[in-house]
Amino acid sequence: MTMSERLVAAGLPPLPRNAWLEIDLDALRNNVSVFRDLIGPNPELMAVVKADAYGHGLVPVARALGNSGVGRLCVASIDEAVCLRDAGIEARILVLYAIPPEARNVAAQRGIEVTAGPITAEHGAEVEVDTGLTRAGIKPDALKDVVSRISPAGLWTHIASPEDANSTAEQIRRFDAAVESTTARAGTVKRHLAATGTLLTRRGAAYEGVRIGLGLYGLMPNDLPIPSDIQPFAERLRPVMALRCMPLRVEGFPAGTAVGYGGTWVAQRESVIATLPVGYGDGFVRAYSPGAGALVRGRRVPLVGTVAMDAVMADVTDVPGVDLADEFVLLGQQGGDSITAKELARVRNTIPWEVVTSMSFRLPRVYHAGSVLMGLRTLAGDFTVTGEA
């Protein structure tokens, strides 16, 4: 059965197009369990769901995390938090960046926890300590004054380079010193510093809480030095997202045929070209060709020509019999091979975070737990089978 047929059989609408993201909610919950095993029972596990849950879908991911042991959801902006509340999400929510002064009443009314900023520093807010990322937060030498005025609910910082042992150690030293200098005024506050990179390198103390972002979605930073005793945990992580499609056309062409805009690729032999309905309008950027590939019938084929807004071509000459009923994988696993976010990041000279978060909202997201379809998100809205997606 095609994915559209499976969706209809499950009581959901068919796909509006032959390209979709599959979001594995079992894998998501598995990854939470992995980090819980890694950090032990006590630190609060906070799930970072900003940027549409790293492209996976803000509301469906938040719902799926509801009974998984996550203490709080972390977002980047007040509107992300309000979106969760409007969807009926009752979990604690922390906004990691300072909110505009005009949004303070909204945060208070909706029970949304906020991070102190230069203008919005108020009682009960959390305080980010700028220990070296130099992006946001309160500098250590100003922390004592801020804490004396607002009695923060938490103190936290963010590590700039978890792969660098020396710089990470220095940030931790600055954080500990800053917290120690304010203890008498701050009273008992929660501290959180560790995220995916620091936990998997064993370079960040857990304190009272940890914030899991990339690892929650089964992904890891490029070239992260993972110690041997942590490696078994990393190997248990499962990617949550896959990008699949079915071709719009499969056609043969003679040698010498130019393919795509600008004729940047020319067939050196008689070739069979499959047009796939995914392009840079979906977040599958132009930098993926040349260099990236696709999986079809369990075999890897190259992408050729220029990635267009709505399509990219694959050379399937060496895979006999490919037709319109075949499913292609551009991110994920098929047969014994897989295309990972880390691999795609290297092709376009970026990081796995950008690969998944750049997936366009217009790509349908199919939510499943194992083989069971749970829900569908399209531009027309969200549709669920059980209400758990």
Short mmCIF file of C-alpha atoms in Angstrom, two decimals:
data_model
loop_
_atom_site.label_atom_id
_atom_site.label_comp_id
_atom_site.label_asym_id
_atom_site.label_seq_id
_atom_site.Cartn_x
_atom_site.Cartn_y
_atom_site.Cartn_z
CA MET A 1 0.00 0.00 0.00
CA THR A 2 1.13 3.53 -0.68
CA MET A 3 1.29 6.00 2.18
CA SER A 4 -1.89 7.71 0.96
CA GLU A 5 -3.69 4.37 0.94
CA ARG A 6 -2.46 3.59 4.44
CA LEU A 7 -3.63 6.99 5.68
CA VAL A 8 -7.11 6.53 4.23
CA ALA A 9 -7.33 3.04 5.75
CA ALA A 10 -6.47 4.56 9.13
CA GLY A 11 -9.27 7.12 8.81
CA LEU A 12 -7.04 10.02 7.81
CA PRO A 13 -7.02 12.19 4.67
CA PRO A 14 -4.76 11.13 1.81
CA LEU A 15 -1.52 12.98 1.17
CA PRO A 16 -1.93 16.20 -0.81
CA ARG A 17 1.31 15.43 -2.64
CA ASN A 18 3.70 12.54 -3.17
CA ALA A 19 6.32 13.83 -0.74
CA TRP A 20 6.11 13.65 3.02
CA LEU A 21 8.01 13.57 6.28
CA GLU A 22 7.52 10.59 8.56
CA ILE A 23 7.81 11.39 12.27
CA ASP A 24 8.36 8.33 14.46
CA LEU A 25 6.84 9.02 17.88
CA ASP A 26 8.14 5.71 19.25
CA ALA A 27 11.66 6.86 18.38
CA LEU A 28 10.99 10.19 20.10
CA ARG A 29 9.92 8.49 23.33
CA ASN A 30 12.83 6.06 23.06
CA ASN A 31 15.25 8.98 22.93
CA VAL A 32 13.75 10.51 26.06
CA SER A 33 14.26 7.16 27.79
CA VAL A 34 17.89 7.03 26.65
CA PHE A 35 18.67 10.41 28.17
CA ARG A 36 16.78 9.54 31.35
CA ASP A 37 18.95 6.43 31.70
CA LEU A 38 22.04 8.55 31.04
CA ILE A 39 21.33 11.29 33.60
CA GLY A 40 19.62 9.19 36.26
CA PRO A 41 16.29 9.75 38.01
CA ASN A 42 16.80 13.15 39.64
CA PRO A 43 17.64 15.96 37.18
CA GLU A 44 14.65 17.49 35.46
CA LEU A 45 14.63 16.58 31.78
CA MET A 46 13.57 19.56 29.67
CA ALA A 47 12.65 18.97 26.03
CA VAL A 48 13.59 21.72 23.57
CA VAL A 49 10.75 22.03 21.06
CA LYS A 50 11.52 25.45 19.57
CA ALA A 51 11.55 26.01 15.80
CA ASP A 52 8.54 23.75 15.23
CA ALA A 53 10.23 21.06 17.33
CA TYR A 54 13.29 21.22 15.09
CA GLY A 55 11.03 20.80 12.08
CA HIS A 56 9.22 17.75 13.47
CA GLY A 57 6.01 19.58 14.44
CA LEU A 58 5.59 21.63 17.60
CA VAL A 59 2.18 20.52 18.82
CA PRO A 60 2.29 16.82 17.82
CA VAL A 61 5.73 16.42 19.41
CA ALA A 62 4.64 18.21 22.59
CA ARG A 63 1.59 15.95 22.85
CA ALA A 64 3.68 12.84 22.31
CA LEU A 65 6.00 13.90 25.13
CA GLY A 66 3.09 14.29 27.54
CA ASN A 67 3.59 11.04 29.45
CA SER A 68 7.26 10.42 28.72
CA GLY A 69 8.82 11.89 31.86
CA VAL A 70 9.66 15.30 30.43
CA GLY A 71 9.44 18.01 33.10
CA ARG A 72 9.25 21.10 30.91
CA LEU A 73 9.05 22.17 27.29
CA CYS A 74 11.52 24.82 26.13
CA VAL A 75 10.72 27.24 23.31
CA ALA A 76 12.43 30.31 21.88
CA SER A 77 9.56 32.79 21.74
CA ILE A 78 6.33 33.69 23.47
CA ASP A 79 4.23 32.90 20.40
CA GLU A 80 5.57 29.34 20.34
CA ALA A 81 4.50 29.02 23.98
CA VAL A 82 1.05 30.48 23.26
CA CYS A 83 0.66 28.08 20.33
CA LEU A 84 1.19 25.18 22.73
CA ARG A 85 -1.30 26.57 25.23
CA ASP A 86 -3.88 27.16 22.47
CA ALA A 87 -3.48 23.51 21.49
CA GLY A 88 -4.33 22.42 25.03
CA ILE A 89 -0.79 21.61 26.16
CA GLU A 90 -0.78 22.03 29.95
CA ALA A 91 2.89 21.14 30.58
CA ARG A 92 5.27 23.69 32.06
CA ILE A 93 6.80 25.85 29.34
CA LEU A 94 9.97 27.94 29.53
CA VAL A 95 10.77 30.62 26.94
CA LEU A 96 14.54 30.61 26.54
CA TYR A 97 14.91 34.10 25.07
CA ALA A 98 13.80 37.37 26.63
CA ILE A 99 10.26 38.31 25.64
CA PRO A 100 9.03 41.80 24.64
CA PRO A 101 7.70 43.89 27.54
CA GLU A 102 4.25 43.88 25.93
CA ALA A 103 4.10 40.08 26.26
CA ARG A 104 4.58 39.94 30.03
CA ASN A 105 0.87 39.90 30.78
CA VAL A 106 0.27 37.17 28.23
CA ALA A 107 2.99 35.03 29.81
CA ALA A 108 1.53 35.52 33.27
CA GLN A 109 -2.03 34.82 32.16
CA ARG A 110 -1.09 31.66 30.28
CA GLY A 111 1.25 30.28 32.95
CA ILE A 112 4.34 30.57 30.77
CA GLU A 113 7.77 30.78 32.43
CA VAL A 114 10.14 33.35 30.96
CA THR A 115 13.81 34.20 30.88
CA ALA A 116 14.90 37.58 32.23
CA GLY A 117 16.03 40.19 29.75
CA PRO A 118 17.34 43.77 30.02
CA ILE A 119 13.76 45.08 30.07
CA THR A 120 11.70 42.08 31.17
CA ALA A 121 13.67 41.12 34.29
CA GLU A 122 11.04 40.47 36.93
CA HIS A 123 10.37 38.31 39.96
CA GLY A 124 10.14 34.59 39.22
CA ALA A 125 11.85 34.73 35.84
CA GLU A 126 14.76 32.44 35.07
CA VAL A 127 18.13 34.05 34.42
CA GLU A 128 20.54 32.99 31.70
CA VAL A 129 24.14 33.65 32.71
CA ASP A 130 26.36 34.61 29.78
CA THR A 131 29.47 32.53 30.48
CA GLY A 132 30.99 32.64 27.02
CA LEU A 133 28.45 32.09 24.26
CA THR A 134 28.08 35.90 24.09
CA ARG A 135 24.63 35.58 22.59
CA ALA A 136 22.22 36.47 25.37
CA GLY A 137 21.88 36.48 29.12
CA ILE A 138 23.34 38.42 32.04
CA LYS A 139 27.09 38.81 32.38
CA PRO A 140 28.48 37.29 35.59
CA ASP A 141 29.59 40.65 37.02
CA ALA A 142 26.01 41.97 36.72
CA LEU A 143 24.31 38.85 38.02
CA LYS A 144 24.38 39.70 41.71
CA ASP A 145 22.48 42.93 41.14
CA VAL A 146 19.87 41.25 38.92
CA VAL A 147 19.33 38.41 41.38
CA SER A 148 18.91 40.84 44.27
CA ARG A 149 16.07 42.54 42.39
CA ILE A 150 14.06 39.64 40.93
CA SER A 151 14.60 36.46 43.01
CA PRO A 152 14.95 34.17 39.97
CA ALA A 153 13.34 30.76 39.73
CA GLY A 154 16.37 29.35 37.95
CA LEU A 155 19.89 30.08 36.74
CA TRP A 156 21.25 28.56 33.58
CA THR A 157 23.84 28.93 30.85
CA HIS A 158 24.51 27.50 27.41
CA ILE A 159 27.75 25.90 26.27
CA ALA A 160 29.28 27.32 23.09
CA SER A 161 31.57 24.44 22.06
CA PRO A 162 30.79 21.13 23.82
CA GLU A 163 33.36 19.42 21.60
CA ASP A 164 36.09 21.59 23.18
CA ALA A 165 36.96 20.33 26.65
CA ASN A 166 38.91 23.42 27.72
CA SER A 167 36.37 26.07 26.72
CA THR A 168 33.53 23.99 28.20
CA ALA A 169 35.39 23.64 31.50
CA GLU A 170 35.97 27.40 31.59
CA GLN A 171 32.27 28.12 31.02
CA ILE A 172 31.32 25.72 33.79
CA ARG A 173 33.84 27.39 36.11
CA ARG A 174 32.35 30.81 35.34
CA PHE A 175 28.83 29.53 35.88
CA ASP A 176 29.66 27.92 39.22
CA ALA A 177 31.46 31.05 40.40
CA ALA A 178 28.57 33.28 39.35
CA VAL A 179 26.01 31.05 41.08
CA GLU A 180 28.13 30.86 44.24
CA SER A 181 28.43 34.65 44.38
CA THR A 182 24.64 35.01 44.41
CA THR A 183 23.62 32.08 46.61
CA ALA A 184 22.87 34.17 49.68
CA ARG A 185 20.49 36.40 47.71
CA ALA A 186 19.09 33.89 45.26
CA GLY A 187 18.10 31.27 47.81
CA THR A 188 17.41 27.82 46.35
CA VAL A 189 17.15 27.96 42.57
CA LYS A 190 17.26 25.33 39.88
CA ARG A 191 20.36 25.28 37.72
CA HIS A 192 20.64 23.83 34.24
CA LEU A 193 23.55 23.85 31.82
CA ALA A 194 23.87 20.48 30.07
CA ALA A 195 22.42 19.88 26.62
CA THR A 196 22.89 17.09 24.08
CA GLY A 197 26.54 17.83 23.32
CA THR A 198 27.70 18.20 26.91
CA LEU A 199 25.84 15.09 28.06
CA LEU A 200 27.18 12.89 25.27
CA THR A 201 30.74 14.11 25.86
CA ARG A 202 30.34 13.88 29.67
CA ARG A 203 31.64 17.45 29.95
CA GLY A 204 28.68 19.17 31.59
CA ALA A 205 27.31 18.76 35.08
CA ALA A 206 23.62 17.84 35.22
CA TYR A 207 22.82 20.13 38.20
CA GLU A 208 19.06 20.12 38.79
CA GLY A 209 18.08 19.94 35.13
CA VAL A 210 19.19 19.29 31.56
CA ARG A 211 17.90 20.63 28.24
CA ILE A 212 17.73 18.09 25.42
CA GLY A 213 17.37 19.44 21.90
CA LEU A 214 19.09 17.71 19.00
CA GLY A 215 19.44 14.37 20.79
CA LEU A 216 15.72 14.30 21.49
CA TYR A 217 15.22 13.85 17.75
CA GLY A 218 17.84 11.09 17.54
CA LEU A 219 20.56 13.29 16.07
CA MET A 220 24.04 14.26 17.18
CA PRO A 221 26.43 17.11 16.35
CA ASN A 222 29.07 16.42 13.72
CA ASP A 223 32.41 15.09 15.01
CA LEU A 224 31.36 14.96 18.65
CA PRO A 225 34.01 13.12 20.75
CA ILE A 226 31.88 10.58 22.62
CA PRO A 227 33.65 8.61 25.39
CA SER A 228 33.48 4.81 25.20
CA ASP A 229 31.26 4.53 28.27
CA ILE A 230 28.74 6.96 26.75
CA GLN A 231 28.80 5.38 23.28
CA PRO A 232 26.18 2.70 24.13
CA PHE A 233 23.72 5.46 25.01
CA ALA A 234 24.44 7.32 21.76
CA GLU A 235 23.93 4.11 19.77
CA ARG A 236 20.46 3.68 21.28
CA LEU A 237 19.26 7.02 19.88
CA ARG A 238 16.95 6.67 16.88
CA PRO A 239 16.31 9.36 14.24
CA VAL A 240 12.72 10.59 14.44
CA MET A 241 12.42 12.15 10.97
CA ALA A 242 12.49 10.60 7.50
CA LEU A 243 11.82 12.28 4.14
CA ARG A 244 10.16 10.08 1.54
CA CYS A 245 8.54 10.61 -1.84
CA MET A 246 7.28 8.95 -4.99
CA PRO A 247 8.42 10.11 -8.44
CA LEU A 248 6.44 12.39 -10.70
CA ARG A 249 8.05 10.90 -13.79
CA VAL A 250 10.55 8.19 -14.74
CA GLU A 251 11.90 8.68 -18.25
CA GLY A 252 14.80 7.53 -20.42
CA PHE A 253 17.08 9.95 -22.28
CA PRO A 254 19.95 9.54 -24.76
CA ALA A 255 23.55 10.35 -23.96
CA GLY A 256 24.27 14.05 -24.22
CA THR A 257 20.96 15.16 -22.69
CA ALA A 258 21.21 18.12 -20.30
CA VAL A 259 19.16 17.78 -17.12
CA GLY A 260 17.61 20.60 -15.09
CA TYR A 261 18.01 24.38 -14.94
CA GLY A 262 21.18 25.61 -16.55
CA GLY A 263 22.05 22.21 -17.97
CA THR A 264 24.65 21.72 -15.24
CA TRP A 265 24.52 17.92 -15.57
CA VAL A 266 24.72 16.15 -18.92
CA ALA A 267 24.09 12.42 -19.32
CA GLN A 268 27.28 10.66 -20.32
CA ARG A 269 25.33 7.56 -21.37
CA GLU A 270 21.77 6.58 -22.10
CA SER A 271 20.12 7.33 -18.76
CA VAL A 272 16.90 6.90 -16.82
CA ILE A 273 15.95 9.98 -14.78
CA ALA A 274 13.34 10.06 -12.02
CA THR A 275 11.81 13.42 -11.12
CA LEU A 276 11.19 13.64 -7.38
CA PRO A 277 8.61 16.16 -6.04
CA VAL A 278 10.89 17.78 -3.43
CA GLY A 279 12.85 21.00 -3.84
CA TYR A 280 14.30 24.00 -2.11
CA GLY A 281 10.76 25.24 -1.47
CA ASP A 282 10.56 22.30 0.92
CA GLY A 283 13.90 23.02 2.56
CA PHE A 284 15.73 20.52 0.35
CA VAL A 285 18.27 23.13 -0.69
CA ARG A 286 20.16 23.63 -3.95
CA ALA A 287 23.43 22.68 -2.23
CA TYR A 288 22.30 19.04 -2.09
CA SER A 289 23.14 18.56 -5.76
CA PRO A 290 25.75 17.50 -6.58
CA GLY A 291 26.71 15.34 -3.63
CA ALA A 292 23.49 14.01 -2.10
CA GLY A 293 21.65 10.91 -3.16
CA ALA A 294 18.44 8.98 -2.71
CA LEU A 295 17.54 5.40 -1.84
CA VAL A 296 15.22 3.39 -4.06
CA ARG A 297 14.69 -0.36 -4.00
CA GLY A 298 17.30 -0.47 -1.26
CA ARG A 299 19.99 1.01 -3.48
CA ARG A 300 21.62 4.43 -3.50
CA VAL A 301 21.31 6.64 -6.57
CA PRO A 302 22.80 10.11 -7.20
CA LEU A 303 20.83 13.32 -7.48
CA VAL A 304 21.65 15.11 -10.71
CA GLY A 305 21.08 18.54 -12.16
CA THR A 306 20.03 21.58 -10.19
CA VAL A 307 17.58 21.32 -7.29
CA ALA A 308 14.52 23.35 -8.31
CA MET A 309 11.89 24.91 -6.04
CA ASP A 310 9.60 21.89 -6.28
CA ALA A 311 11.67 19.07 -7.77
CA VAL A 312 14.99 17.31 -7.97
CA MET A 313 16.12 14.59 -10.37
CA ALA A 314 17.70 11.23 -9.57
CA ASP A 315 19.71 9.07 -11.96
CA VAL A 316 18.18 5.59 -11.60
CA THR A 317 19.87 4.05 -14.64
CA ASP A 318 21.58 1.39 -12.53
CA VAL A 319 18.40 0.29 -10.74
CA PRO A 320 16.33 -1.58 -13.34
CA GLY A 321 12.56 -1.35 -13.27
CA VAL A 322 12.06 1.82 -11.23
CA ASP A 323 8.60 3.24 -11.89
CA LEU A 324 5.98 5.62 -10.49
CA ALA A 325 5.04 3.14 -7.72
CA ASP A 326 8.50 3.20 -6.15
CA GLU A 327 9.18 4.98 -2.89
CA PHE A 328 12.36 7.07 -2.66
CA VAL A 329 14.10 8.06 0.57
CA LEU A 330 15.97 11.37 0.75
CA LEU A 331 16.48 11.23 4.53
CA GLY A 332 16.12 8.02 6.48
CA GLN A 333 16.55 4.30 5.98
CA GLN A 334 15.63 1.85 3.27
CA GLY A 335 16.91 -1.67 3.03
CA GLY A 336 20.37 -1.88 4.56
CA ASP A 337 21.35 1.71 3.75
CA SER A 338 20.48 5.07 5.26
CA ILE A 339 20.88 8.76 4.52
CA THR A 340 21.42 10.67 7.75
CA ALA A 341 21.03 14.31 8.70
CA LYS A 342 24.73 14.31 9.49
CA GLU A 343 25.52 13.17 5.94
CA LEU A 344 23.28 15.83 4.40
CA ALA A 345 24.82 18.46 6.67
CA ARG A 346 28.27 17.64 5.35
CA VAL A 347 27.08 17.87 1.74
CA ARG A 348 25.79 21.41 2.25
CA ASN A 349 28.52 22.44 4.71
CA THR A 350 26.22 22.97 7.66
CA ILE A 351 25.04 21.20 10.82
CA PRO A 352 22.31 18.60 11.46
CA TRP A 353 20.19 21.22 13.29
CA GLU A 354 19.77 23.17 10.06
CA VAL A 355 18.98 20.09 7.99
CA VAL A 356 15.87 19.21 9.99
CA THR A 357 14.70 22.68 11.02
CA SER A 358 14.79 23.90 7.42
CA MET A 359 12.17 21.35 6.34
CA SER A 360 9.31 23.51 5.07
CA PHE A 361 5.94 23.68 6.79
CA ARG A 362 4.31 22.75 3.47
CA LEU A 363 5.78 19.24 3.59
CA PRO A 364 3.09 16.96 5.04
CA ARG A 365 4.12 15.28 8.30
CA VAL A 366 2.87 11.75 8.91
CA TYR A 367 3.00 10.75 12.59
CA HIS A 368 3.33 7.10 13.52
CA ALA A 369 4.26 4.84 16.40
CA GLY A 370 5.92 1.81 14.88
CA SER A 371 3.61 0.62 12.12
CA VAL A 372 0.57 2.40 13.57
CA LEU A 373 -0.39 5.69 11.93
CA MET A 374 -1.27 8.34 14.53
CA GLY A 375 -1.82 11.58 12.68
CA LEU A 376 -1.18 13.87 9.73
CA ARG A 377 -0.28 17.53 9.49
CA THR A 378 -0.75 19.38 6.22
CA LEU A 379 -1.33 22.98 5.22
CA ALA A 380 -5.03 22.23 5.62
CA GLY A 381 -4.62 21.43 9.32
CA ASP A 382 -3.87 18.68 11.84
CA PHE A 383 -5.66 15.34 11.70
CA THR A 384 -5.34 12.60 14.32
CA VAL A 385 -6.55 9.06 14.79
CA THR A 386 -6.25 8.69 18.55
CA GLY A 387 -5.54 12.24 19.70
CA GLU A 388 -2.02 11.23 20.74
CA ALA A 389 -0.12 12.49 17.70
#
